[in-house]
mmCIF file with all atom_site columns, C-alpha atoms in Angstrom:
data_model
loop_
_atom_site.group_PDB
_atom_site.id
_atom_site.type_symbol
_atom_site.label_atom_id
_atom_site.label_alt_id
_atom_site.label_comp_id
_atom_site.label_asym_id
_atom_site.label_entity_id
_atom_site.label_seq_id
_atom_site.pdbx_PDB_ins_code
_atom_site.Cartn_x
_atom_site.Cartn_y
_atom_site.Cartn_z
_atom_site.occupancy
_atom_site.B_iso_or_equiv
_atom_site.pdbx_formal_charge
_atom_site.auth_seq_id
_atom_site.auth_comp_id
_atom_site.auth_asym_id
_atom_site.auth_atom_id
_atom_site.pdbx_PDB_model_num
ATOM 1   C CA . MET A 1 1   ? 30.169 -95.229  62.285 1.00 0.00 ? 1   MET A CA 1
ATOM 2   C CA . SER A 1 2   ? 32.200 -96.647  59.425 1.00 0.00 ? 2   SER A CA 1
ATOM 3   C CA . PRO A 1 3   ? 34.421 -99.720  59.857 1.00 0.00 ? 3   PRO A CA 1
ATOM 4   C CA . GLY A 1 4   ? 37.810 -98.994  61.364 1.00 0.00 ? 4   GLY A CA 1
ATOM 5   C CA . HIS A 1 5   ? 36.610 -95.852  63.138 1.00 0.00 ? 5   HIS A CA 1
ATOM 6   C CA . GLU A 1 6   ? 35.917 -96.012  66.844 1.00 0.00 ? 6   GLU A CA 1
ATOM 7   C CA . ALA A 1 7   ? 34.732 -93.330  69.205 1.00 0.00 ? 7   ALA A CA 1
ATOM 8   C CA . ASP A 1 8   ? 37.296 -92.275  71.805 1.00 0.00 ? 8   ASP A CA 1
ATOM 9   C CA . LEU A 1 9   ? 35.000 -91.826  74.780 1.00 0.00 ? 9   LEU A CA 1
ATOM 10  C CA . LEU A 1 10  ? 37.535 -92.462  77.533 1.00 0.00 ? 10  LEU A CA 1
ATOM 11  C CA . SER A 1 11  ? 41.192 -91.594  77.629 1.00 0.00 ? 11  SER A CA 1
ATOM 12  C CA . SER A 1 12  ? 43.580 -94.341  78.667 1.00 0.00 ? 12  SER A CA 1
ATOM 13  C CA . SER A 1 13  ? 44.284 -92.537  81.955 1.00 0.00 ? 13  SER A CA 1
ATOM 14  C CA . GLU A 1 14  ? 40.573 -92.654  82.819 1.00 0.00 ? 14  GLU A CA 1
ATOM 15  C CA . ILE A 1 15  ? 40.347 -96.347  82.047 1.00 0.00 ? 15  ILE A CA 1
ATOM 16  C CA . GLU A 1 16  ? 43.598 -97.390  83.687 1.00 0.00 ? 16  GLU A CA 1
ATOM 17  C CA . PRO A 1 17  ? 44.638 -94.838  86.310 1.00 0.00 ? 17  PRO A CA 1
ATOM 18  C CA . GLU A 1 18  ? 48.360 -94.488  86.718 1.00 0.00 ? 18  GLU A CA 1
ATOM 19  C CA . GLY A 1 19  ? 49.652 -97.139  89.090 1.00 0.00 ? 19  GLY A CA 1
ATOM 20  C CA . ALA A 1 20  ? 46.476 -99.214  88.900 1.00 0.00 ? 20  ALA A CA 1
ATOM 21  C CA . ASP A 1 21  ? 46.939 -102.952 89.187 1.00 0.00 ? 21  ASP A CA 1
ATOM 22  C CA . THR A 1 22  ? 44.710 -104.448 86.492 1.00 0.00 ? 22  THR A CA 1
ATOM 23  C CA . ALA A 1 23  ? 46.044 -108.007 86.760 1.00 0.00 ? 23  ALA A CA 1
ATOM 24  C CA . GLY A 1 24  ? 43.122 -110.380 87.140 1.00 0.00 ? 24  GLY A CA 1
ATOM 25  C CA . GLY A 1 25  ? 40.516 -107.607 86.854 1.00 0.00 ? 25  GLY A CA 1
ATOM 26  C CA . SER A 1 26  ? 38.438 -106.475 83.946 1.00 0.00 ? 26  SER A CA 1
ATOM 27  C CA . LEU A 1 27  ? 39.015 -103.193 82.165 1.00 0.00 ? 27  LEU A CA 1
ATOM 28  C CA . TYR A 1 28  ? 35.773 -101.849 83.578 1.00 0.00 ? 28  TYR A CA 1
ATOM 29  C CA . GLU A 1 29  ? 36.840 -102.569 87.147 1.00 0.00 ? 29  GLU A CA 1
ATOM 30  C CA . THR A 1 30  ? 39.722 -100.136 86.729 1.00 0.00 ? 30  THR A CA 1
ATOM 31  C CA . ILE A 1 31  ? 37.564 -97.104  85.892 1.00 0.00 ? 31  ILE A CA 1
ATOM 32  C CA . SER A 1 32  ? 37.561 -94.814  88.891 1.00 0.00 ? 32  SER A CA 1
ATOM 33  C CA . GLN A 1 33  ? 34.236 -93.656  90.261 1.00 0.00 ? 33  GLN A CA 1
ATOM 34  C CA . SER A 1 34  ? 35.228 -90.051  89.601 1.00 0.00 ? 34  SER A CA 1
ATOM 35  C CA . ALA A 1 35  ? 35.684 -90.801  85.884 1.00 0.00 ? 35  ALA A CA 1
ATOM 36  C CA . LEU A 1 36  ? 32.215 -92.313  85.434 1.00 0.00 ? 36  LEU A CA 1
ATOM 37  C CA . PRO A 1 37  ? 30.198 -89.065  85.251 1.00 0.00 ? 37  PRO A CA 1
ATOM 38  C CA . ARG A 1 38  ? 32.589 -87.661  82.653 1.00 0.00 ? 38  ARG A CA 1
ATOM 39  C CA . ALA A 1 39  ? 32.518 -90.896  80.658 1.00 0.00 ? 39  ALA A CA 1
ATOM 40  C CA . TYR A 1 40  ? 28.713 -90.962  80.818 1.00 0.00 ? 40  TYR A CA 1
ATOM 41  C CA . SER A 1 41  ? 28.575 -87.363  79.631 1.00 0.00 ? 41  SER A CA 1
ATOM 42  C CA . ARG A 1 42  ? 30.839 -88.148  76.662 1.00 0.00 ? 42  ARG A CA 1
ATOM 43  C CA . LEU A 1 43  ? 28.807 -91.199  75.735 1.00 0.00 ? 43  LEU A CA 1
ATOM 44  C CA . HIS A 1 44  ? 25.568 -89.230  76.001 1.00 0.00 ? 44  HIS A CA 1
ATOM 45  C CA . ASP A 1 45  ? 26.999 -86.424  73.840 1.00 0.00 ? 45  ASP A CA 1
ATOM 46  C CA . ALA A 1 46  ? 28.219 -88.902  71.214 1.00 0.00 ? 46  ALA A CA 1
ATOM 47  C CA . ILE A 1 47  ? 24.826 -90.614  71.051 1.00 0.00 ? 47  ILE A CA 1
ATOM 48  C CA . GLU A 1 48  ? 23.027 -87.278  70.749 1.00 0.00 ? 48  GLU A CA 1
ATOM 49  C CA . ALA A 1 49  ? 25.451 -85.930  68.111 1.00 0.00 ? 49  ALA A CA 1
ATOM 50  C CA . THR A 1 50  ? 25.013 -89.003  65.911 1.00 0.00 ? 50  THR A CA 1
ATOM 51  C CA . SER A 1 51  ? 21.236 -89.377  66.425 1.00 0.00 ? 51  SER A CA 1
ATOM 52  C CA . LEU A 1 52  ? 21.725 -93.025  67.311 1.00 0.00 ? 52  LEU A CA 1
ATOM 53  C CA . GLY A 1 53  ? 18.931 -95.124  68.694 1.00 0.00 ? 53  GLY A CA 1
ATOM 54  C CA . VAL A 1 54  ? 20.060 -97.246  71.629 1.00 0.00 ? 54  VAL A CA 1
ATOM 55  C CA . TRP A 1 55  ? 18.440 -100.567 72.369 1.00 0.00 ? 55  TRP A CA 1
ATOM 56  C CA . GLU A 1 56  ? 18.994 -103.733 74.331 1.00 0.00 ? 56  GLU A CA 1
ATOM 57  C CA . TRP A 1 57  ? 17.294 -107.123 74.183 1.00 0.00 ? 57  TRP A CA 1
ATOM 58  C CA . ASP A 1 58  ? 17.476 -109.182 77.375 1.00 0.00 ? 58  ASP A CA 1
ATOM 59  C CA . VAL A 1 59  ? 16.974 -112.587 75.787 1.00 0.00 ? 59  VAL A CA 1
ATOM 60  C CA . ALA A 1 60  ? 16.763 -114.447 79.091 1.00 0.00 ? 60  ALA A CA 1
ATOM 61  C CA . ARG A 1 61  ? 13.973 -112.203 80.435 1.00 0.00 ? 61  ARG A CA 1
ATOM 62  C CA . GLY A 1 62  ? 12.332 -111.443 77.098 1.00 0.00 ? 62  GLY A CA 1
ATOM 63  C CA . GLU A 1 63  ? 12.579 -107.714 77.820 1.00 0.00 ? 63  GLU A CA 1
ATOM 64  C CA . VAL A 1 64  ? 13.742 -104.879 75.594 1.00 0.00 ? 64  VAL A CA 1
ATOM 65  C CA . PHE A 1 65  ? 14.906 -101.338 76.254 1.00 0.00 ? 65  PHE A CA 1
ATOM 66  C CA . TRP A 1 66  ? 14.545 -98.636  73.598 1.00 0.00 ? 66  TRP A CA 1
ATOM 67  C CA . SER A 1 67  ? 15.870 -95.133  74.042 1.00 0.00 ? 67  SER A CA 1
ATOM 68  C CA . PRO A 1 68  ? 13.593 -92.230  73.073 1.00 0.00 ? 68  PRO A CA 1
ATOM 69  C CA . ARG A 1 69  ? 15.526 -91.877  69.795 1.00 0.00 ? 69  ARG A CA 1
ATOM 70  C CA . GLN A 1 70  ? 15.117 -95.603  69.031 1.00 0.00 ? 70  GLN A CA 1
ATOM 71  C CA . ARG A 1 71  ? 11.386 -95.236  69.608 1.00 0.00 ? 71  ARG A CA 1
ATOM 72  C CA . ALA A 1 72  ? 11.279 -92.261  67.214 1.00 0.00 ? 72  ALA A CA 1
ATOM 73  C CA . ILE A 1 73  ? 13.172 -94.186  64.530 1.00 0.00 ? 73  ILE A CA 1
ATOM 74  C CA . PHE A 1 74  ? 10.643 -97.028  64.754 1.00 0.00 ? 74  PHE A CA 1
ATOM 75  C CA . GLY A 1 75  ? 7.636  -94.713  65.058 1.00 0.00 ? 75  GLY A CA 1
ATOM 76  C CA . VAL A 1 76  ? 6.824  -95.963  68.559 1.00 0.00 ? 76  VAL A CA 1
ATOM 77  C CA . GLY A 1 77  ? 5.228  -93.671  71.125 1.00 0.00 ? 77  GLY A CA 1
ATOM 78  C CA . PRO A 1 78  ? 6.461  -93.348  74.710 1.00 0.00 ? 78  PRO A CA 1
ATOM 79  C CA . GLU A 1 79  ? 3.442  -95.241  76.059 1.00 0.00 ? 79  GLU A CA 1
ATOM 80  C CA . GLU A 1 80  ? 3.700  -98.197  73.666 1.00 0.00 ? 80  GLU A CA 1
ATOM 81  C CA . ARG A 1 81  ? 5.330  -101.330 75.023 1.00 0.00 ? 81  ARG A CA 1
ATOM 82  C CA . ALA A 1 82  ? 8.471  -102.058 73.030 1.00 0.00 ? 82  ALA A CA 1
ATOM 83  C CA . ASP A 1 83  ? 9.084  -105.772 72.636 1.00 0.00 ? 83  ASP A CA 1
ATOM 84  C CA . TYR A 1 84  ? 10.330 -108.288 70.090 1.00 0.00 ? 84  TYR A CA 1
ATOM 85  C CA . ALA A 1 85  ? 6.903  -108.559 68.450 1.00 0.00 ? 85  ALA A CA 1
ATOM 86  C CA . LEU A 1 86  ? 6.664  -104.776 67.965 1.00 0.00 ? 86  LEU A CA 1
ATOM 87  C CA . TRP A 1 87  ? 10.188 -104.708 66.524 1.00 0.00 ? 87  TRP A CA 1
ATOM 88  C CA . ALA A 1 88  ? 9.335  -107.538 64.117 1.00 0.00 ? 88  ALA A CA 1
ATOM 89  C CA . SER A 1 89  ? 6.103  -105.810 63.085 1.00 0.00 ? 89  SER A CA 1
ATOM 90  C CA . ARG A 1 90  ? 8.068  -102.766 61.909 1.00 0.00 ? 90  ARG A CA 1
ATOM 91  C CA . LEU A 1 91  ? 10.401 -104.774 59.642 1.00 0.00 ? 91  LEU A CA 1
ATOM 92  C CA . HIS A 1 92  ? 9.708  -104.250 55.946 1.00 0.00 ? 92  HIS A CA 1
ATOM 93  C CA . PRO A 1 93  ? 7.930  -107.361 54.592 1.00 0.00 ? 93  PRO A CA 1
ATOM 94  C CA . GLU A 1 94  ? 10.647 -107.920 51.973 1.00 0.00 ? 94  GLU A CA 1
ATOM 95  C CA . ASP A 1 95  ? 13.384 -107.821 54.664 1.00 0.00 ? 95  ASP A CA 1
ATOM 96  C CA . SER A 1 96  ? 11.595 -109.389 57.621 1.00 0.00 ? 96  SER A CA 1
ATOM 97  C CA . ALA A 1 97  ? 12.475 -113.069 57.153 1.00 0.00 ? 97  ALA A CA 1
ATOM 98  C CA . SER A 1 98  ? 16.143 -112.338 56.457 1.00 0.00 ? 98  SER A CA 1
ATOM 99  C CA . VAL A 1 99  ? 16.557 -109.930 59.365 1.00 0.00 ? 99  VAL A CA 1
ATOM 100 C CA . GLN A 1 100 ? 14.816 -112.239 61.827 1.00 0.00 ? 100 GLN A CA 1
ATOM 101 C CA . GLU A 1 101 ? 16.948 -115.167 60.662 1.00 0.00 ? 101 GLU A CA 1
ATOM 102 C CA . GLN A 1 102 ? 20.136 -113.141 61.157 1.00 0.00 ? 102 GLN A CA 1
ATOM 103 C CA . VAL A 1 103 ? 19.029 -112.283 64.691 1.00 0.00 ? 103 VAL A CA 1
ATOM 104 C CA . ARG A 1 104 ? 17.984 -115.895 65.369 1.00 0.00 ? 104 ARG A CA 1
ATOM 105 C CA . ARG A 1 105 ? 21.479 -117.081 64.380 1.00 0.00 ? 105 ARG A CA 1
ATOM 106 C CA . LEU A 1 106 ? 22.922 -114.881 67.133 1.00 0.00 ? 106 LEU A CA 1
ATOM 107 C CA . LEU A 1 107 ? 21.301 -117.152 69.723 1.00 0.00 ? 107 LEU A CA 1
ATOM 108 C CA . ASP A 1 108 ? 23.962 -119.746 68.860 1.00 0.00 ? 108 ASP A CA 1
ATOM 109 C CA . PRO A 1 109 ? 27.308 -118.922 70.521 1.00 0.00 ? 109 PRO A CA 1
ATOM 110 C CA . SER A 1 110 ? 29.167 -120.415 67.537 1.00 0.00 ? 110 SER A CA 1
ATOM 111 C CA . SER A 1 111 ? 27.852 -117.447 65.484 1.00 0.00 ? 111 SER A CA 1
ATOM 112 C CA . GLY A 1 112 ? 30.379 -115.156 67.145 1.00 0.00 ? 112 GLY A CA 1
ATOM 113 C CA . GLY A 1 113 ? 27.552 -112.867 68.247 1.00 0.00 ? 113 GLY A CA 1
ATOM 114 C CA . GLU A 1 114 ? 28.330 -109.914 65.945 1.00 0.00 ? 114 GLU A CA 1
ATOM 115 C CA . MET A 1 115 ? 25.362 -108.233 64.284 1.00 0.00 ? 115 MET A CA 1
ATOM 116 C CA . HIS A 1 116 ? 25.622 -105.788 61.377 1.00 0.00 ? 116 HIS A CA 1
ATOM 117 C CA . ILE A 1 117 ? 22.375 -105.521 59.401 1.00 0.00 ? 117 ILE A CA 1
ATOM 118 C CA . GLN A 1 118 ? 21.102 -102.935 56.916 1.00 0.00 ? 118 GLN A CA 1
ATOM 119 C CA . HIS A 1 119 ? 17.391 -103.187 56.304 1.00 0.00 ? 119 HIS A CA 1
ATOM 120 C CA . ARG A 1 120 ? 14.156 -101.315 55.858 1.00 0.00 ? 120 ARG A CA 1
ATOM 121 C CA . LEU A 1 121 ? 11.397 -100.482 58.300 1.00 0.00 ? 121 LEU A CA 1
ATOM 122 C CA . LEU A 1 122 ? 7.782  -100.029 57.296 1.00 0.00 ? 122 LEU A CA 1
ATOM 123 C CA . LEU A 1 123 ? 6.073  -97.637  59.696 1.00 0.00 ? 123 LEU A CA 1
ATOM 124 C CA . PRO A 1 124 ? 2.300  -97.662  60.300 1.00 0.00 ? 124 PRO A CA 1
ATOM 125 C CA . SER A 1 125 ? 2.102  -94.399  58.327 1.00 0.00 ? 125 SER A CA 1
ATOM 126 C CA . GLY A 1 126 ? 3.417  -96.251  55.259 1.00 0.00 ? 126 GLY A CA 1
ATOM 127 C CA . GLU A 1 127 ? 6.801  -94.500  55.444 1.00 0.00 ? 127 GLU A CA 1
ATOM 128 C CA . VAL A 1 128 ? 9.785  -96.700  54.564 1.00 0.00 ? 128 VAL A CA 1
ATOM 129 C CA . ARG A 1 129 ? 13.047 -96.046  56.437 1.00 0.00 ? 129 ARG A CA 1
ATOM 130 C CA . TRP A 1 130 ? 16.447 -97.605  55.874 1.00 0.00 ? 130 TRP A CA 1
ATOM 131 C CA . ILE A 1 131 ? 18.369 -98.333  59.062 1.00 0.00 ? 131 ILE A CA 1
ATOM 132 C CA . GLU A 1 132 ? 21.621 -99.971  60.016 1.00 0.00 ? 132 GLU A CA 1
ATOM 133 C CA . SER A 1 133 ? 21.716 -102.070 63.183 1.00 0.00 ? 133 SER A CA 1
ATOM 134 C CA . HIS A 1 134 ? 24.830 -103.104 65.049 1.00 0.00 ? 134 HIS A CA 1
ATOM 135 C CA . GLY A 1 135 ? 25.018 -105.237 68.140 1.00 0.00 ? 135 GLY A CA 1
ATOM 136 C CA . LYS A 1 136 ? 26.935 -107.888 70.025 1.00 0.00 ? 136 LYS A CA 1
ATOM 137 C CA . MET A 1 137 ? 25.174 -110.862 71.613 1.00 0.00 ? 137 MET A CA 1
ATOM 138 C CA . LEU A 1 138 ? 26.528 -111.701 75.032 1.00 0.00 ? 138 LEU A CA 1
ATOM 139 C CA . TYR A 1 139 ? 26.584 -115.300 76.226 1.00 0.00 ? 139 TYR A CA 1
ATOM 140 C CA . GLN A 1 140 ? 26.719 -116.889 79.656 1.00 0.00 ? 140 GLN A CA 1
ATOM 141 C CA . ASP A 1 141 ? 27.250 -120.584 80.244 1.00 0.00 ? 141 ASP A CA 1
ATOM 142 C CA . GLY A 1 142 ? 26.759 -121.240 76.532 1.00 0.00 ? 142 GLY A CA 1
ATOM 143 C CA . ALA A 1 143 ? 23.416 -119.435 76.306 1.00 0.00 ? 143 ALA A CA 1
ATOM 144 C CA . ALA A 1 144 ? 22.505 -116.131 74.676 1.00 0.00 ? 144 ALA A CA 1
ATOM 145 C CA . VAL A 1 145 ? 21.749 -113.606 77.392 1.00 0.00 ? 145 VAL A CA 1
ATOM 146 C CA . ARG A 1 146 ? 21.684 -110.088 75.969 1.00 0.00 ? 146 ARG A CA 1
ATOM 147 C CA . LEU A 1 147 ? 22.004 -108.268 72.640 1.00 0.00 ? 147 LEU A CA 1
#
């Protein structure tokens, strides 16, 4: 997705139902339960249409989640355990240090937590793939929690 373009997955009426009191509550608390299946369907369709890989790194637990598409992008089978070490092993040697440093900086809340990295992967087959990664580190009590 290019800068300045955002996906419209939920209409404003689904996010803030007419007459809803959102004072003191988060935006997500205002989404009605009946709107969630439709919102999920739109998000799923958008991810499928764009062939995006979806991932999450739970820094506190040291766990990662990779969608089936993310696994395919990285050449990882469904039975392989996806973790930070596997991710790092797929980074192209000429990009690895820079990419890992950019991710390491996200651990510091003063970084702002935004990640936008273009880099290469080197798959076990020898294939080189260019990818673009975007993420937002979330912090709790001054510590990085999830990317």
